[in-house]
Structure formats: C-alpha cells, structure tokens
Coordinates of C-alpha atoms in Angstrom, one line a residue:
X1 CA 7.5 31.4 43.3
X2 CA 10.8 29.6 42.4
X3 CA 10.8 25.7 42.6
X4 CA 14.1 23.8 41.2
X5 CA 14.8 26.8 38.9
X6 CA 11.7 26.8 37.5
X7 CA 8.7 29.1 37.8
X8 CA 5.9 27.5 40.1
X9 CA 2.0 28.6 40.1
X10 CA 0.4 27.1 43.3
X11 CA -3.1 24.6 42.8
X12 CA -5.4 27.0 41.6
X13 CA -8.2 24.7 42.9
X14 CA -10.9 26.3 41.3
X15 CA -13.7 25.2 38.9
X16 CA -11.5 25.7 35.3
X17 CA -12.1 22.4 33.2
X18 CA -9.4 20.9 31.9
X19 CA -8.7 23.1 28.6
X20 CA -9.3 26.2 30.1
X21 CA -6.8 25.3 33.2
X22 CA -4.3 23.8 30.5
X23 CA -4.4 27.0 28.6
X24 CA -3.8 29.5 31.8
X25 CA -1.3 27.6 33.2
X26 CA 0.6 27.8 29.5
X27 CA 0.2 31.4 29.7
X28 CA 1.5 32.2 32.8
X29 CA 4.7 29.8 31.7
X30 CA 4.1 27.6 35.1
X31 CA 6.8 25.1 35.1
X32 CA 9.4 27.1 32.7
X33 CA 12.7 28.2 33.7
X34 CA 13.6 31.7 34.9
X35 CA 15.7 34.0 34.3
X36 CA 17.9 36.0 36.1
X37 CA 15.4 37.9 37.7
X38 CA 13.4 35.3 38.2
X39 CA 10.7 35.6 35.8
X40 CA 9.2 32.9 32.9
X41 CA 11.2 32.6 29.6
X42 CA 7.9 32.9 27.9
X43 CA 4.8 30.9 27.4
X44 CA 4.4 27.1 26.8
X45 CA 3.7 26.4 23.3
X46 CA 2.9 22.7 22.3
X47 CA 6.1 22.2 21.1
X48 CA 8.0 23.4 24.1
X49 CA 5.5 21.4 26.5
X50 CA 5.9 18.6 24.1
X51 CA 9.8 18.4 24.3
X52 CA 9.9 19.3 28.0
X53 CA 7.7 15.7 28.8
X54 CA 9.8 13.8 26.3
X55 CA 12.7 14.8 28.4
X56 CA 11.8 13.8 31.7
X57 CA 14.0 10.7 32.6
X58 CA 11.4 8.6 33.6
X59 CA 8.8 9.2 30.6
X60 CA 11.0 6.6 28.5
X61 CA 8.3 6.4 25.6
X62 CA 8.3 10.5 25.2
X63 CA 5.4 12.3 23.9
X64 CA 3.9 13.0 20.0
X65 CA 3.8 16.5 19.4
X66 CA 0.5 16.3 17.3
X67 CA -1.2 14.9 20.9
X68 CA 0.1 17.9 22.6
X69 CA -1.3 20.3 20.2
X70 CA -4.8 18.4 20.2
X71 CA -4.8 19.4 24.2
X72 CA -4.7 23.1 23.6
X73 CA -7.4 22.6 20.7
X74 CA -11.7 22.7 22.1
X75 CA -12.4 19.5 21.1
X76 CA -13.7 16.2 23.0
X77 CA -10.1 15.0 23.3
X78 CA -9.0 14.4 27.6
X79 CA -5.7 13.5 28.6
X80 CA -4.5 10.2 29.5
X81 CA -3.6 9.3 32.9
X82 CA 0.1 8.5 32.2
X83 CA 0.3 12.0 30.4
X84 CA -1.5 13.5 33.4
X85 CA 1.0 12.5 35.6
X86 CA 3.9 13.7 33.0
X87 CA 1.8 17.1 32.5
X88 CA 1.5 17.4 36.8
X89 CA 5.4 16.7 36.7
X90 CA 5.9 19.6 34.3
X91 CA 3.8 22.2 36.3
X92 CA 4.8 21.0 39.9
X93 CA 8.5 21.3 38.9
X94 CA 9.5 18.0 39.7
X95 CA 8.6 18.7 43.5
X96 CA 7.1 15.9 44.4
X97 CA 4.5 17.5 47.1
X98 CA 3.8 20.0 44.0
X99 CA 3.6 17.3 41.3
X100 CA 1.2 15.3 43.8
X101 CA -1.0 18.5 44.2
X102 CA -1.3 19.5 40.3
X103 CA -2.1 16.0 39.6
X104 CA -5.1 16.0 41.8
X105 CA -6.1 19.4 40.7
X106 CA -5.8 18.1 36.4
X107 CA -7.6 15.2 37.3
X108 CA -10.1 16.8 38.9
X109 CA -10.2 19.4 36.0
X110 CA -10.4 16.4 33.7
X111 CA -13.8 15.0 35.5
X112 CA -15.3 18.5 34.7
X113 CA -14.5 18.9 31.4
X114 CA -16.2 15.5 30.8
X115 CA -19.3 16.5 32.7
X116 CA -19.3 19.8 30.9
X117 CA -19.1 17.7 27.5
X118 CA -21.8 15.4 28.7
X119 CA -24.0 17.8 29.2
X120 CA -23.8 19.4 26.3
X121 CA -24.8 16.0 24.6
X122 CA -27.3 15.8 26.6
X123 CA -29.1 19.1 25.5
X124 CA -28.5 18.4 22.1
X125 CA -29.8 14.8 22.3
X126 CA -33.2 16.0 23.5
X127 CA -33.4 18.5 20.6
X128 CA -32.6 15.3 18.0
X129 CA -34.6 12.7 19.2
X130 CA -34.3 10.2 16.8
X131 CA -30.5 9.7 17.6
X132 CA -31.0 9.8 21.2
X133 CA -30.0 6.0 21.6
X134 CA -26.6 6.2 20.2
X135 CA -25.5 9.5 21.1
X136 CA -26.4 8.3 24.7
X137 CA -24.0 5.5 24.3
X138 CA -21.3 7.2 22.4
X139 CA -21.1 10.3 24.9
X140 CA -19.7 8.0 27.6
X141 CA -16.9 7.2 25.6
X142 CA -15.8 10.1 23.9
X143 CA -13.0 11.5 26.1
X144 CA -10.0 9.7 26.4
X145 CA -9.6 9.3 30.2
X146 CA -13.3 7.7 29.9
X147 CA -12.1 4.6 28.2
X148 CA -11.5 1.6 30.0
X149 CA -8.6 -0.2 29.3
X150 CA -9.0 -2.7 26.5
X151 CA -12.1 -1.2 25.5
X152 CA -13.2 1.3 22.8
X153 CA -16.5 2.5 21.6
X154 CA -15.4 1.1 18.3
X155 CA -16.9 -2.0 20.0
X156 CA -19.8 -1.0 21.6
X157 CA -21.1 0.8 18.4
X158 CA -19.5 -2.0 16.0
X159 CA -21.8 -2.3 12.6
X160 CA -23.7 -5.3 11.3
X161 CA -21.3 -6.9 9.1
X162 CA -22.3 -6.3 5.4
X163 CA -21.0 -7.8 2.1
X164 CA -18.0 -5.4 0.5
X165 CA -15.9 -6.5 -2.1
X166 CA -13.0 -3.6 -1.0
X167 CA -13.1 -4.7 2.6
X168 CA -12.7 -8.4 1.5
X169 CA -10.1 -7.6 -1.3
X170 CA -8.1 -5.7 1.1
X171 CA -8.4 -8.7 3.9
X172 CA -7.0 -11.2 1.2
X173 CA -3.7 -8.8 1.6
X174 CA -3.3 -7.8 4.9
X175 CA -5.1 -9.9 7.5
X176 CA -2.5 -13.3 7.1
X177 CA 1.0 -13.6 6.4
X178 CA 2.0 -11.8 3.2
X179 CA 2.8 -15.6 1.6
X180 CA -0.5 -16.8 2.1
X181 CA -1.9 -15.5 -1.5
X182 CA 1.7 -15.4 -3.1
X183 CA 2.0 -19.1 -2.1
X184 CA -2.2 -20.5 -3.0
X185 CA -1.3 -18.7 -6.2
X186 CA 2.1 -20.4 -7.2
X187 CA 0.7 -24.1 -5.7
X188 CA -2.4 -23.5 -8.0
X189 CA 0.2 -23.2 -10.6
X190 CA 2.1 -26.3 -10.4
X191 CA -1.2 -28.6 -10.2
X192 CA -2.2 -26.8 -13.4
X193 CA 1.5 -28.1 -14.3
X194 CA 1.2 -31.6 -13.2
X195 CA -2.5 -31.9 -14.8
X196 CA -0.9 -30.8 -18.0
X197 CA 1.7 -33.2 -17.4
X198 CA -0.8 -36.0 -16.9
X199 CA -3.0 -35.1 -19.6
X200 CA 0.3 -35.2 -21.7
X201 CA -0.1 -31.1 -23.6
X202 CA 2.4 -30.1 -21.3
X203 CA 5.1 -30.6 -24.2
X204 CA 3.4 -31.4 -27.9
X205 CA 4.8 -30.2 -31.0
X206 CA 2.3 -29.2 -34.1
X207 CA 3.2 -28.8 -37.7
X208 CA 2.6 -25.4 -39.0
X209 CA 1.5 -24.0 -42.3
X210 CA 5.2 -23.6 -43.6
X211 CA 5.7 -27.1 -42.1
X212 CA 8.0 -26.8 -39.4
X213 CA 6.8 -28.0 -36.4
X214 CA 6.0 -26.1 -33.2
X215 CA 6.2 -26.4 -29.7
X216 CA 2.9 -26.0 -28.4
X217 CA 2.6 -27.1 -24.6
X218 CA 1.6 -25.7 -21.8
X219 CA 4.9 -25.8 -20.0
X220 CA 6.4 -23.9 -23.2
X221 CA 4.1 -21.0 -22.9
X222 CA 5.8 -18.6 -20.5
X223 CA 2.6 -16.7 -20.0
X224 CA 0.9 -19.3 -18.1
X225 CA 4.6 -20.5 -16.2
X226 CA 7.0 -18.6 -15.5
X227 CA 4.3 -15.4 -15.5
X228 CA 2.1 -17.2 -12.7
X229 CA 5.2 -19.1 -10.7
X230 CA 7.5 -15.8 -10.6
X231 CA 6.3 -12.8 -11.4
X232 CA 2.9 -12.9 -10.0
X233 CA 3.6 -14.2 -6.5
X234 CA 6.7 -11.8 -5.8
X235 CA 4.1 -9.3 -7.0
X236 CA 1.6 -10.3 -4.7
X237 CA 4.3 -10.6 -2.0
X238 CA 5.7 -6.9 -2.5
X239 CA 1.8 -5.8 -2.0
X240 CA 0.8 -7.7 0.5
X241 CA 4.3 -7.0 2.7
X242 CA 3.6 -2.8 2.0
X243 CA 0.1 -3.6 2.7
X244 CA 0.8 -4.9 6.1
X245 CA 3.6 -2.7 7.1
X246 CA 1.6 0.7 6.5
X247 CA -1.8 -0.7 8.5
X248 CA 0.4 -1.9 11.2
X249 CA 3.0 0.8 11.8
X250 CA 3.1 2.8 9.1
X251 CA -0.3 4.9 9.6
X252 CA 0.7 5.5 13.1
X253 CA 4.3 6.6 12.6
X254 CA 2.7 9.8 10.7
X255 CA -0.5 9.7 12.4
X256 CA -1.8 10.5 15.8
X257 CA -1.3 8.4 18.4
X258 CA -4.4 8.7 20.4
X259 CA -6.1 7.7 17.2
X260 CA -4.1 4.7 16.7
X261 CA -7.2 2.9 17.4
X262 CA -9.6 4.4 14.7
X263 CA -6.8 4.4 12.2
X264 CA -8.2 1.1 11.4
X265 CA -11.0 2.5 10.6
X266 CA -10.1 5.2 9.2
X267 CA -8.0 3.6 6.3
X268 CA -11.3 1.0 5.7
X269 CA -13.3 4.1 4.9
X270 CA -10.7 5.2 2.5
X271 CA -10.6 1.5 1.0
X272 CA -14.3 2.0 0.5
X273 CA -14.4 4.4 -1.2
X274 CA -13.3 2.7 -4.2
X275 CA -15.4 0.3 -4.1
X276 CA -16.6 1.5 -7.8
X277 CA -12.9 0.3 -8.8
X278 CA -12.9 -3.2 -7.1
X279 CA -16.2 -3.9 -8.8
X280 CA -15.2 -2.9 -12.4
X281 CA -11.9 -4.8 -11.9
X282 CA -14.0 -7.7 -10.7
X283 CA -16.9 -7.6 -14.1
X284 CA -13.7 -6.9 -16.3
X285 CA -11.4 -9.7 -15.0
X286 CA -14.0 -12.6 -14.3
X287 CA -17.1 -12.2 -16.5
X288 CA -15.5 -10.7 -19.8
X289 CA -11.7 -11.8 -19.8
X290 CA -12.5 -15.5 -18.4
X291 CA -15.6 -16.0 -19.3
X292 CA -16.2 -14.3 -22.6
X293 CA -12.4 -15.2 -23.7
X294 CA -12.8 -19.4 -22.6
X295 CA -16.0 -19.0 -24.8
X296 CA -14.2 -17.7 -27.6
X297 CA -10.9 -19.0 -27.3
X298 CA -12.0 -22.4 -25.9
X299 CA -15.3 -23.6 -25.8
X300 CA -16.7 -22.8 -29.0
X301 CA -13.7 -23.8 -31.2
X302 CA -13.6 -27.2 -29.5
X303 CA -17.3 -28.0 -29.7
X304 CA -17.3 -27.1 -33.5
X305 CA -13.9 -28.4 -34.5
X306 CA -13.2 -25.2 -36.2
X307 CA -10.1 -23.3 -34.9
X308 CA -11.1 -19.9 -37.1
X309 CA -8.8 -17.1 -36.4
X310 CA -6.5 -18.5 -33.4
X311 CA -3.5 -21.2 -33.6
X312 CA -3.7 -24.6 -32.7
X313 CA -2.2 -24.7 -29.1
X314 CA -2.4 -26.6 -26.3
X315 CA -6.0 -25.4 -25.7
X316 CA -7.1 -26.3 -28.5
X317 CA -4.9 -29.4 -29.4
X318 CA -8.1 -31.7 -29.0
X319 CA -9.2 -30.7 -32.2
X320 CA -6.6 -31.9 -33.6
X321 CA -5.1 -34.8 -31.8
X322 CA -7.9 -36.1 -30.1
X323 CA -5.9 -39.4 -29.1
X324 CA -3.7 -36.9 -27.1
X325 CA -6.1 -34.8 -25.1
X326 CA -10.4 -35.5 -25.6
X327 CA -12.9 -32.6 -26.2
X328 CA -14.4 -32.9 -22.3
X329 CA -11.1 -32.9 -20.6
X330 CA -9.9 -30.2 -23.2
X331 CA -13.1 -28.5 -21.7
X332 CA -12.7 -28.6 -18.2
X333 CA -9.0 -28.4 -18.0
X334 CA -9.3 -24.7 -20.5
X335 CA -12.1 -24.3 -18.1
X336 CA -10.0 -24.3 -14.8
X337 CA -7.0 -22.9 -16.1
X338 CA -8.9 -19.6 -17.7
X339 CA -11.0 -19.4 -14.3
X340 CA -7.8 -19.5 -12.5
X341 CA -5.7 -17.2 -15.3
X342 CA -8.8 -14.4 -14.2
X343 CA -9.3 -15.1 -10.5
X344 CA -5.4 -14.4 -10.0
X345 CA -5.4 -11.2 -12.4
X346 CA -8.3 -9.8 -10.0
X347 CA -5.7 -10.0 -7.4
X348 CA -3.3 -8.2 -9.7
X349 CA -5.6 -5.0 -10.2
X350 CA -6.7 -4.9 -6.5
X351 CA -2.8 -4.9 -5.7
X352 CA -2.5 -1.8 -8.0
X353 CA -6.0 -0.1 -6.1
X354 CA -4.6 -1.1 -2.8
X355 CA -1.3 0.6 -3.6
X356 CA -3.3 3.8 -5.2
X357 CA -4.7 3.8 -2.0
X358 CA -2.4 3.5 0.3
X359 CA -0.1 6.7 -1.3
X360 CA -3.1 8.6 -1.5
X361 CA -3.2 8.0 2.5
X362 CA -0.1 9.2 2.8
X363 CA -0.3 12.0 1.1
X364 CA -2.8 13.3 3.5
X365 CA -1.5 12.3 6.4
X366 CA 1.8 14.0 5.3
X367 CA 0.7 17.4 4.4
X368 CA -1.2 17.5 8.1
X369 CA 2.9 16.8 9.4
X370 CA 4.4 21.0 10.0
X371 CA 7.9 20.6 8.2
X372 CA 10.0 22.3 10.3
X373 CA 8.5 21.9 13.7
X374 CA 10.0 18.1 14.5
X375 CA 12.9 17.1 12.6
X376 CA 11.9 13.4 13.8
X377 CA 8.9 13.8 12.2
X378 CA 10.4 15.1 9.1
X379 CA 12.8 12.0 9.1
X380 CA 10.0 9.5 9.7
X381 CA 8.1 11.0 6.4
X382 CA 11.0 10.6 4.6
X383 CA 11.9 7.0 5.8
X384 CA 7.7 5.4 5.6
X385 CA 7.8 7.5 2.2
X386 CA 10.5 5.8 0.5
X387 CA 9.7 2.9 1.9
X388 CA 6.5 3.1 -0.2
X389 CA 7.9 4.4 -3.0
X390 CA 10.5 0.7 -2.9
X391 CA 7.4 -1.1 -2.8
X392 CA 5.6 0.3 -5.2
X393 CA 8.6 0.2 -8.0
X394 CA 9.2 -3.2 -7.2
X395 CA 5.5 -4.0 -8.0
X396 CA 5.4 -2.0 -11.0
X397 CA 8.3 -3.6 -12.5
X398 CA 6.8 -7.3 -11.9
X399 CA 3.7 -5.6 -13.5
X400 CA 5.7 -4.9 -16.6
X401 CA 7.4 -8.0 -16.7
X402 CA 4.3 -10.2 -16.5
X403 CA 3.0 -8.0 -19.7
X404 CA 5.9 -8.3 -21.2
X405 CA 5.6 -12.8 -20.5
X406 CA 2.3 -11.9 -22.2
X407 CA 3.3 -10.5 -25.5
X408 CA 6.7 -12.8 -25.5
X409 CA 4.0 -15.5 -26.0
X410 CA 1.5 -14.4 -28.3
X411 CA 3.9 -12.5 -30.7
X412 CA 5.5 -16.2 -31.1
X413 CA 2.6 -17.9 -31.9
X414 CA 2.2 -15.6 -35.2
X415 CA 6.2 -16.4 -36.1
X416 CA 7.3 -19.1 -37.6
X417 CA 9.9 -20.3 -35.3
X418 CA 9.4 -23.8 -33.8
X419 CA 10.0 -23.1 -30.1
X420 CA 10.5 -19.9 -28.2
X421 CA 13.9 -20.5 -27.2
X422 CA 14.8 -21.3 -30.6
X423 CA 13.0 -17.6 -32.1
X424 CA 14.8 -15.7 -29.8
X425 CA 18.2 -16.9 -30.1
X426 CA 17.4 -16.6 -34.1
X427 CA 16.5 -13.0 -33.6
X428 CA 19.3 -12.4 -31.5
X429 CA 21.9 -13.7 -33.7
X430 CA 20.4 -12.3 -36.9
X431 CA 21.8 -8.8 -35.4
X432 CA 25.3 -10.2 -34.9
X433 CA 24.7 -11.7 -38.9
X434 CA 25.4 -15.4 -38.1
X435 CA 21.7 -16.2 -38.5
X436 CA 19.1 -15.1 -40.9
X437 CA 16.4 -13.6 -39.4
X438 CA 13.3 -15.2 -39.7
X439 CA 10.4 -12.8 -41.3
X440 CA 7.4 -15.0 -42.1
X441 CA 4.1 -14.1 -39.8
X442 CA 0.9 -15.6 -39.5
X443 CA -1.9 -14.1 -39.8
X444 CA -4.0 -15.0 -36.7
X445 CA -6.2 -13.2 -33.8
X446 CA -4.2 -12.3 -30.7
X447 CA -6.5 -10.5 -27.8
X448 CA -3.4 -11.5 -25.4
X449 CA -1.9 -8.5 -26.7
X450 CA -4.9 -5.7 -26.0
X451 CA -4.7 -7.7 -22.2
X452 CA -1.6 -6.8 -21.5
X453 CA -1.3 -3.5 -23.2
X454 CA -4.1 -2.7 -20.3
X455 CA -1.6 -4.0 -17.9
X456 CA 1.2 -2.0 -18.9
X457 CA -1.2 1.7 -18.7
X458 CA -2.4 0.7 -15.4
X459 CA 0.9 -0.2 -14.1
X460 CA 2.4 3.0 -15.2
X461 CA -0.8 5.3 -14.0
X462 CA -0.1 3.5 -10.4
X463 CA 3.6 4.2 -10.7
X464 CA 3.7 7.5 -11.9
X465 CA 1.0 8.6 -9.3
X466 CA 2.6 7.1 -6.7
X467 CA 5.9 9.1 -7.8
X468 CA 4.0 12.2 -7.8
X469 CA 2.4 12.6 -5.0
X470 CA 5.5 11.0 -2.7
X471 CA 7.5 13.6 -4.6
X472 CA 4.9 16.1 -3.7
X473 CA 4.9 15.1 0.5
X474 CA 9.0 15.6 0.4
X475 CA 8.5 18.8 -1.2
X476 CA 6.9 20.2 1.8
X477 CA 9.8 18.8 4.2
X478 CA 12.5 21.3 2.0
X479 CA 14.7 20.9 -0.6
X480 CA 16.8 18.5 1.4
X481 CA 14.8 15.3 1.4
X482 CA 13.0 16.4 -2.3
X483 CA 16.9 16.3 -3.5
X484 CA 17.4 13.0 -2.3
X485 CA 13.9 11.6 -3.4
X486 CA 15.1 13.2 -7.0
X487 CA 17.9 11.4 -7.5
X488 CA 16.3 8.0 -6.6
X489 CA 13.2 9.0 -8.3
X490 CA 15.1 9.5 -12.1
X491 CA 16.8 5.8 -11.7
X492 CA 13.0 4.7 -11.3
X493 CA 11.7 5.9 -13.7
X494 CA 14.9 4.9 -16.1
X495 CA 13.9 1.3 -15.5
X496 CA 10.7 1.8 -15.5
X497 CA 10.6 3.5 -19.1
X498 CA 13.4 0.8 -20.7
X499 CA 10.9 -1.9 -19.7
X500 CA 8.0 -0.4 -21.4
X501 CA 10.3 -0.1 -24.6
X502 CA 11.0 -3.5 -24.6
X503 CA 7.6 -4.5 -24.4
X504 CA 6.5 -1.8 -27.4
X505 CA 9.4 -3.4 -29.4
X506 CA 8.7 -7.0 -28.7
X507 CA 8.7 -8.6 -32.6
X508 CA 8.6 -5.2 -33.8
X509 CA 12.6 -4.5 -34.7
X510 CA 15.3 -7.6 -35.4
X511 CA 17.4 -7.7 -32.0
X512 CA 14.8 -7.0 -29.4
X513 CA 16.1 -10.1 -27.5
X514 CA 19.1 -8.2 -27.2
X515 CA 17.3 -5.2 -25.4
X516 CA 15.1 -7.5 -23.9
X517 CA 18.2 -9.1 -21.8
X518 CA 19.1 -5.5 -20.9
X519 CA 16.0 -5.0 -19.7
X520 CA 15.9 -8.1 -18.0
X521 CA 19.2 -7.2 -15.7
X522 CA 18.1 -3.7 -15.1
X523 CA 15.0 -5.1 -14.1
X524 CA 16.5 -7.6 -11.1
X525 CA 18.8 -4.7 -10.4
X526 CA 15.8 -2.7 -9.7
X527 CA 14.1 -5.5 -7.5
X528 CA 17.3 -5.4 -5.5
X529 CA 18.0 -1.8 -5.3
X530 CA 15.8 -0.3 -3.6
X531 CA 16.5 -2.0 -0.6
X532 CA 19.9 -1.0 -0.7
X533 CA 19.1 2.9 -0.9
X534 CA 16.4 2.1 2.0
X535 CA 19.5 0.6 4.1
X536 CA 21.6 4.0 3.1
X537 CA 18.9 6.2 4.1
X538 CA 18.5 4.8 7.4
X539 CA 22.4 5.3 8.3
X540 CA 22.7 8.2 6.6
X541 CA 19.3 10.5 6.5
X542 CA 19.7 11.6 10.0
X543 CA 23.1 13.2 8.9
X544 CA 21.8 15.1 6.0
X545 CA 18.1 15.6 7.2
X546 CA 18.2 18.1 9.9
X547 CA 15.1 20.3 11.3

C-alpha cells in the first residue's frame, strides 16, 4: 500500500514488543519511498531513520544518530514519547489517521517491552536475594518512557555522601563561576602584600658579602607577586572555564543524549579514579613543600639565629634586623605565606589532573563517534577537540611561566646584582658590550629550583598527552581535520619548547634576558592565539570538513 509516495504497512496490532516491532517494520522499509513500481528503496538503517525524523518540519530539535542506533540494539533502552510520536510519523507516512494508529500501536509495544524487562528482573531477583531491595527499586526505572518528568533513578538510589578529595578538588573548579578560585587566590595575594607593607619587608635592602646592597622585599620577589597575582589566577581561570564548558555541554555534544543525565556521573567516576593522584599531590604540596620547607627555610633559622645555607631575605630578615620585623611576626607571617604558597600550588596540580582527565574523556568518547557516518558529528569533534586543545596550551604556557618566575628569583638571589631589574638589564646589555657582565655567584642552597623543575615535567607530560591523544581522535575523522590539527599542533609545541629553553638557560648563558623577552612575546601571542584559530575554525571548518 502507497501513502504520500511512501510505502505503508497497516497496524500490525499484535503482541511484538517494542524492539522486535521496530526491527520488522525497518525491514519491510515501512515508511520509505517507492519506486517506480511501487516497491521500498530498501530497508531503514539507523542512519536513514535518523535523518528522515530530523527532517520532519515540525521536529525542530532533530534527532542524535547514536539514540537511533541504541533503539535497534537489545538493551533496556525505550523510546521517548516525543520520538514516539516522530517514529509513528515516519511509519504512518505523515497520514494523520495512520500516524494516530502506529502511535497507539508503539506505545502499546513500548508497555510490553517494559513488562517483558520487568519480569525478567524479577526472575533474576529471586535467584539473588540479597539484592532484591534495590534491583526492585531500580527495575521501575530503567526504561526511558518509565521516567517521570524531572525525575531520575539517580535520585532515588543517590549514595550516602562520603569524603573524596577528587570529587571536592573537582567541585573547587566547576561548581561556581570560573573567577571564584582565580579571584580568592589573587585577593589572598594582595593582603599578603599589604601585611608585608605593614610589617615594612615589603621593600628592604641588605648588604651582601661583596658589599653591594640587595633588594630583598617581598614585593621585589616575583615569585611570590607577579607569579600568584598573574600567572596563577589566569591559570586557574583557563581550567576552571574548560572545566565547566566540557561538564556542561561539552560531554553531551559527543555523547549520548539520553544519557545526558548520567554523564554526570559518569565523568565523577572517571575523576575518581585518580583519586591516588589527588592524594599524592595533596602529601607532596602541603606536608613536605609547606611544611617541611617553612621548617627549614623559616622556622628553624629564625629560632636559632643561624641563617646556614640560604640568603638573608625577607623571610628571614628578623635575624638580622630585628627592629624592622620581630622573630614571632617573622613566624607567623612565613607561616601564612608558605601555607598559602602550598594550598594554591595544590590547586595548580589538580588543574593539570583535571585537564589529564578531561582529554582522556574525550578520547573515549571520540573513538565511540563512526567517522564518516555524520559529518556534524565529525565537525563537532573537531570544534570540542580544539577547543580543548586552546585550553590546555594556554594552561601549559602559564605553567611554564610561573616556573620560569620561580627560577628568575632564586637564580638572583645567588648573583651579585643588587635588584632584579637592575641584573637583567646588566645581563642584557653585557651582550650588546655596553655593560660588563656580572660573573660573581654565591654559594647558597636553592630547593626553589628542584620545585619548579617538577613543574615544568608535569606541565609538559599534561601538554604533550593532551596533544597526543587529540591528535589521535582527529586521526580517526580523516586526513582532513588531522591536517588542520597539524598545523596548529607544530606552532604549540614551538612555543611550548622556546619557553622551556628559556627556563633551562635562565643564568646559565650571558643574554638570556634577551631570549627571555622573546619568550615572553611568543608567550602572550600564544595566550591570544588560540582563540583566533578557534574563531577561524568555526567560519571555516564546515567548508573544508565535509562527511
């Protein structure tokens, strides 16, 4: 029978559940158009089906592909009443007394398909007693036309909250705005400032061995300014911002639809399972870099008035100049500013987990995508993907910029220049000849330099993961999108590799303020760039991406 130029089966009104009705009516090409002789072109598959309910006029929101293909698959998934009516549409030809009469029939097929399932439970449940309470709960809730609206068996079955240092790590980034920690980390910043200020270290000069005397203050020490009112909070910013964006959309733009809800949980359980990470982070950063270092660095030299191996800065000016700063405030203030120096560099290695994390999610989610059966889909990898990959080179070159504050400090404190400004316009000029280059060193004990040597391996182990495996997930859409990712992808790592030169050659060669400006430029040029190629992507990847 012929119905708007399309093949019509009548109701079959039988007792078919829901998949095995789907499946003989795809078959028999019910709802396709004829040909001349007035036979099916074929069989639905889940794309054609899929495409044919996008394009009806009404269905504005269209359909995912991956939720068609989950219909025709014997599992507990139903079908959703909006999609029932879309699916009746399809069969009944857009006749409406048809449409009306498949609906019925779907529905009906739908209520026997979950009774089937039920019962199924229900054997099994008596052969496993001991989970007989919650399978008894969950079995209600399993098929998608079961759900009420606004309610999910998440819910009903919700755990006993627990302690978990990943789930709480991960909340500190992504259930606020993404200035919340960016912005308690740069106002703990200033009062540290202002205290300085008020305690007067903020700018003290110290005579040296070789006599010249040496800015010392707090202010002066870019390691503790313009590292933790800069660097750190655009860092925290760039993680917190992808953080957000790929729980709130960008899961679902390469996920499943119907599982929009559980993705949720679904990317907790991956967050989880590094919960080993997050807790070394945690002992490494608080106990043994705060605690162990204040000790050392801090406590001990000021309660024996014996410097030993380190400098006299403003940390431990009070053994010196006690009419400037007292041993107990030089105590609590060193106390408070190392707690806070390790609380905020915990954040910086649960950025760099959470952003191992989240390409490792996309990974999998993108080798589940077929390449060639969607071209939107293969678009939308390649737009979340190097959206990613923009966020994660931003962060890695704030990473390497906030070792390289580290080691601008602590390399001066063994020169003898008498400010920082002042050694690096020396070093920089000694190139050009028109100053002599200072070569006198101290001999003293620098641990800053082993912290952010750490820094600058983890950094690059996120960044050349991430790299990888994005490289890897365009790979699989063809050698269109993995040409464009290449290009992009060897600018990246270009920055990426002049910055960790400039921090190997920090005080090592005369002139590495000169390659230090370089890599200063290239460095804001790669902050900014990445959003530009985003932008080009967008108006031109649907041009040069085809399916």
């Amino acid at each position: 029978m012929i119905k708007n130029g399309k093949y019509f089966v009548p109701s079959l009104d039988d007792d078919r559940d829901l998949k095995d009705l789907l499946r003989q009516l795809s078959a028999a090409g019910a709802g396709r158009p004829v040909d001349k002789d007035g036979f099916p072109m074929g069989p639905w598959t889940p794309e054609l089906l899929a495409t044919a309910i996008s394009e009806i006029e009404a269905n504005q929101a269209g359909i995912d592909l991956r939720t068609v293909q989950l219909w025709y698959q014997d599992n507990e998934k139903g079908i959703s009443t909006e999609n029932i009516r879309w699916l009746a549409r399809v069969f009944g030809c857009d006749d409406p007394t048809a449409t009306s009469q498949w609906q019925k029939e779907l529905i009906s097929a739908q209520a026997r398909l979950a009774a089937k399932r039920r019962a199924q439970r229900k054997k099994s449940i008596q052969r496993d007693p001991p989970e007989s309470s919650d399978a008894a709960v969950k079995s209600n809730y399993d098929l998608e036309a079961d759900f009420p609206q606004g309610l999910s068996s998440d819910k009903l079955l919700a755990p006993k909250w627990r302690f978990s240092l990943a789930r709480i790590s991960d909340g500190l980034f992504s259930r606020a705005s993404p200035l919340d920690l960016p912005a308690s980390v740069f106002a703990s910043t200033v009062a540290l400032g202002l205290s300085s200020h008020f305690l007067g270290i903020h700018s003290i000069v110290f005579p040296q061995a070789n006599g010249v005397l040496k800015q010392v203050g707090y202010l002066w020490a870019p390691n503790w300014t313009v590292l933790f009112m800069v660097f750190m909070p655009l860092y925290l910013a760039f993680v917190s911002d992808l953080v957000i964006f790929w729980k709130s959309a960008g899961r679902s733009q390469l996920g499943h639809k119907d599982e929009e809800k559980k993705g949720g949980d679904i990317w907790m359980r991956k967050v989880e399972a590094f919960s080993v990470t997050y807790w070394s982070a945690f002992l490494v950063c608080l106990p043994i870099a705060t605690a162990l270092q204040w000790i050392d660095r801090c406590l001990t030299p000021l309660l024996t008035g014996d410097a030993g191996d380190y400098p006299i800065e403003w940390a431990r000016l009070a053994i010196e100049r006690p009419e400037v700063i007292s041993i107990p405030e030089a105590i609590a203030f060193t106390g408070l500013a190392y707690l806070y120096m390790g609380v905020t560099f915990f954040f910086f290695f649960v950025g760099l987990i959470l952003l191992f994390t989240l390409v490792s999610d996309f990974w999998e989610l993108a080798r589940e995508v077929e390449p060639w059966a969607d071209g939107q889909n293969q678009r939308q990898i390649y737009r979340v993907g190097l959206k990613l990959m923009d966020g994660i080179f931003r962060c890695c070159i704030l990473g390497l910029l906030i070792a390289i504050c580290m080691k601008l400090q602590s390399t001066f404190m063994l020169s003898s220049a008498a400010s920082i400004v002042s050694w690096m316009a020396s070093d920089f000029l000694s190139v050009l000849g028109d100053h002599e280059k200072l070569n006198e060193w101290f001999e003293y004990s620098m641990p800053t330099n082993y912290s952010s040597l750490l820094i600058v391996l983890a950094t690059c182990t996120v960044f050349l993961y991430g790299s990888v495996r994005i490289h890897a997930a365009f790979s699989l859409q063809g050698e269109v999108v993995r040409g464009r990712y290449r290009r992009k992808r060897g600018l990246m790592l270009a920055v990426i590799a002049l910055l960790v030169i400039v921090y190997v050659l920090i005080g090592a060669i005369a002139g590495f303020s000169i390659l230090l400006c370089i890599g200063l430029m290239a460095a804001a040029y790669g902050l900014i760039y990445p959003s530009i190629a985003t932008w080009r992507a967008t108006d031109e990847g649907d041009k040069q991406i085809v399916s």
